């Protein structure tokens, strides 16, 4: 404000100076070139005048006479009445050109140019000011690479964690981020280190974007968001400069959240692209990493990113000090679906017969976005029938429509499929629990995941491993086989659902034999010397480093390990058959069970885990 005031003063004084100069120069000019009537008379009588032009002003009876002298000089005579001058000239034999003053008035001659001048000066000043403001308010005059980030200040997003239904664990995990953003000093005072980056991972429509916005809303801090796909179609160098601008802006507004949606579009594993990779993308990613490394831990900027393809991300972004917190946002379970339905039913009048719980039960595999869409379609159905509320039938009609429309995305799972999945996952889970070197179980779920699995069993790695032991590798093979074994025990038939499990078991067994020398018959020789880098064409280019004979030996050895593990694992599951049934039942009922719920199943009267050191 103060600065502005001074600026105005400066402008006004400049205007005055300019006006004065004009006025003076005008007077000076007139003083230099004008002649008095007496001088004119003398010039005329001396015959010095060669020609004259009379300029008359009709409104005011004044005028001026421009006199050209024989010696080339020009003089001006200002008179109040031009007629006597004209007569005088004619008498002297000079025929004057008579002109009307055309706009030859004070305004045009002096004020207008002065105004133009002043206007120009003002304009320059304004431009300089604007430039200044931009220089310290972000961006240049030519902001070609300006970040397309949308900024919204916490207050007006109005989305809070209350708007995010379900996702209980995810919200709990993020609570400390909210606390930090609300009061960074509280954390920095005790020297706590808050994660810089949080990666939200999960299938599309599960509420990742919503969650990020809700964090900003909850903490009431600015929210900068940009989508990875925005970067993709840019000219070389622009992506990187946008990233720079985005972080520059964020630093000025800390504490705040920078949200990078669809980060996989820029943060794909580098060097995997066909033909050398995408330079622009790599530059953008590099800039992002540089920026993230560049600001201190507790500067108050939390970078959040979302992706549904965590598997293709460049491992560099997951390093400590970058996205060191990974939060999986999964498909909602029954309870979550009911809560989401409730949130989205808030502004929709529901008929008395609507049973959201029942709808939640029949929509396994639906994401939050699908459920929102479902209610929206139901509202459309109701509106079409000119009803002012949504009935259960409307939702059923919408369900068919949505279900068919999005068949691929969120297929509706049959009860039989669900049951098989429940036993399959319980098989994995039991082995995780009873085997000493793997697990414990963090959660078991029969909610289909985005990548095509019907369910999952997630262990909670507790120890830091320097190396794998032979025992542990065998246990991992057993765990992988657990799903298939449970299916076999219960259904007397097997499904194709275990293909990736089998692949995993085989890979481990193969490594044991060919890389770690853990087999009895093949010996301590490395037959497998490629690294773990994944890139297209690796397996094609890889030449065999051993004979057919050894190959056969390796295959037999792998087979032997798997068979052994299979038998052992089956034994273990059979010992815990009651847990298998109970776990499957609980899964069918709740769709997702956590560690405590799962472990409680073992305590009801049965002997504890197979290995006592668990
Ligand atoms: P993502 O970013 O994971 O693809 P979004 O956050 O864009 O998903 O979610 C899309 C929409 O789905 C949201 O705007 C919201 O209406 C709805 N939605 C998704 N998950 C939830 C949830 N847990 N609670 C409430 N609404 C949700
Ligand atoms: Mg999103
Ligand atoms: Zn499995």
mmCIF file of N, CA and C and ligand atoms in Angstrom, residues 163-165 167 203-210 340 344 368-369 372, ligand 1:
data_model
loop_
_atom_site.group_PDB
_atom_site.id
_atom_site.type_symbol
_atom_site.label_atom_id
_atom_site.label_comp_id
_atom_site.label_asym_id
_atom_site.label_seq_id
_atom_site.Cartn_x
_atom_site.Cartn_y
_atom_site.Cartn_z
ATOM 1 N N UNK A 163 -16.259 -35.752 3.829
ATOM 2 C CA UNK A 163 -16.873 -36.053 2.539
ATOM 3 C C UNK A 163 -16.331 -37.333 1.930
ATOM 4 N N UNK A 164 -15.253 -37.831 2.520
ATOM 5 C CA UNK A 164 -14.670 -39.060 2.004
ATOM 6 C C UNK A 164 -15.211 -40.209 2.848
ATOM 7 N N UNK A 165 -16.024 -41.024 2.225
ATOM 8 C CA UNK A 165 -16.636 -42.112 2.980
ATOM 9 C C UNK A 165 -15.739 -43.337 2.935
ATOM 10 N N UNK A 167 -12.703 -45.734 3.536
ATOM 11 C CA UNK A 167 -11.266 -45.410 3.554
ATOM 12 C C UNK A 167 -10.770 -45.035 4.961
ATOM 13 N N UNK A 203 -7.008 -48.270 -7.863
ATOM 14 C CA UNK A 203 -7.747 -48.225 -9.121
ATOM 15 C C UNK A 203 -8.470 -46.885 -9.317
ATOM 16 N N UNK A 204 -8.769 -46.534 -10.559
ATOM 17 C CA UNK A 204 -9.444 -45.260 -10.817
ATOM 18 C C UNK A 204 -10.820 -45.200 -10.154
ATOM 19 N N UNK A 205 -11.180 -44.033 -9.685
ATOM 20 C CA UNK A 205 -12.516 -43.831 -9.138
ATOM 21 C C UNK A 205 -12.653 -44.201 -7.678
ATOM 22 N N UNK A 206 -11.537 -44.510 -7.035
ATOM 23 C CA UNK A 206 -11.642 -44.926 -5.642
ATOM 24 C C UNK A 206 -11.518 -43.756 -4.680
ATOM 25 N N UNK A 207 -11.330 -42.559 -5.211
ATOM 26 C CA UNK A 207 -11.347 -41.394 -4.336
ATOM 27 C C UNK A 207 -9.978 -40.831 -3.994
ATOM 28 N N UNK A 208 -8.981 -41.079 -4.840
ATOM 29 C CA UNK A 208 -7.638 -40.562 -4.539
ATOM 30 C C UNK A 208 -7.607 -39.039 -4.639
ATOM 31 N N UNK A 209 -8.150 -38.538 -5.740
ATOM 32 C CA UNK A 209 -8.189 -37.088 -5.914
ATOM 33 C C UNK A 209 -9.011 -36.446 -4.803
ATOM 34 N N UNK A 210 -10.122 -37.083 -4.524
ATOM 35 C CA UNK A 210 -11.003 -36.595 -3.460
ATOM 36 C C UNK A 210 -10.266 -36.525 -2.127
ATOM 37 N N UNK A 340 -20.362 -44.684 1.333
ATOM 38 C CA UNK A 340 -20.261 -43.838 0.134
ATOM 39 C C UNK A 340 -21.661 -43.559 -0.413
ATOM 40 N N UNK A 344 -23.464 -39.827 -0.968
ATOM 41 C CA UNK A 344 -23.999 -39.314 -2.225
ATOM 42 C C UNK A 344 -25.526 -39.285 -2.251
ATOM 43 N N UNK A 368 -16.028 -45.917 -5.635
ATOM 44 C CA UNK A 368 -16.800 -44.762 -5.181
ATOM 45 C C UNK A 368 -17.431 -44.034 -6.355
ATOM 46 N N UNK A 369 -16.645 -43.887 -7.419
ATOM 47 C CA UNK A 369 -17.168 -43.188 -8.597
ATOM 48 C C UNK A 369 -18.333 -43.963 -9.214
ATOM 49 N N UNK A 372 -21.409 -43.422 -7.073
ATOM 50 C CA UNK A 372 -21.952 -42.080 -7.285
ATOM 51 C C UNK A 372 -22.753 -42.068 -8.587
HETATM 52 P P1 LIG B 1 -9.621 -41.218 -8.339
HETATM 53 O O1 LIG B 1 -8.865 -39.944 -8.214
HETATM 54 O O2 LIG B 1 -9.165 -42.268 -7.369
HETATM 55 O O3 LIG B 1 -9.704 -41.741 -9.711
HETATM 56 P P2 LIG B 1 -11.778 -39.542 -7.593
HETATM 57 O O4 LIG B 1 -11.276 -38.995 -6.328
HETATM 58 O O5 LIG B 1 -11.651 -38.684 -8.783
HETATM 59 O O6 LIG B 1 -11.114 -40.931 -7.897
HETATM 60 O O7 LIG B 1 -13.282 -39.991 -7.384
HETATM 61 C C1 LIG B 1 -14.282 -39.725 -8.308
HETATM 62 C C2 LIG B 1 -15.601 -39.472 -7.610
HETATM 63 O O8 LIG B 1 -16.089 -40.640 -6.989
HETATM 64 C C3 LIG B 1 -15.477 -38.465 -6.514
HETATM 65 O O9 LIG B 1 -15.637 -37.178 -6.976
HETATM 66 C C4 LIG B 1 -16.603 -38.852 -5.578
HETATM 67 O O10 LIG B 1 -17.812 -38.290 -5.990
HETATM 68 C C5 LIG B 1 -16.697 -40.343 -5.761
HETATM 69 N N1 LIG B 1 -15.995 -41.046 -4.698
HETATM 70 C C6 LIG B 1 -14.935 -41.870 -4.849
HETATM 71 N N2 LIG B 1 -14.539 -42.373 -3.682
HETATM 72 C C7 LIG B 1 -15.323 -41.841 -2.742
HETATM 73 C C8 LIG B 1 -15.389 -41.963 -1.303
HETATM 74 N N3 LIG B 1 -14.561 -42.755 -0.621
HETATM 75 N N4 LIG B 1 -16.332 -41.249 -0.675
HETATM 76 C C9 LIG B 1 -17.184 -40.454 -1.348
HETATM 77 N N5 LIG B 1 -17.166 -40.298 -2.678
HETATM 78 C C10 LIG B 1 -16.260 -40.981 -3.386
#
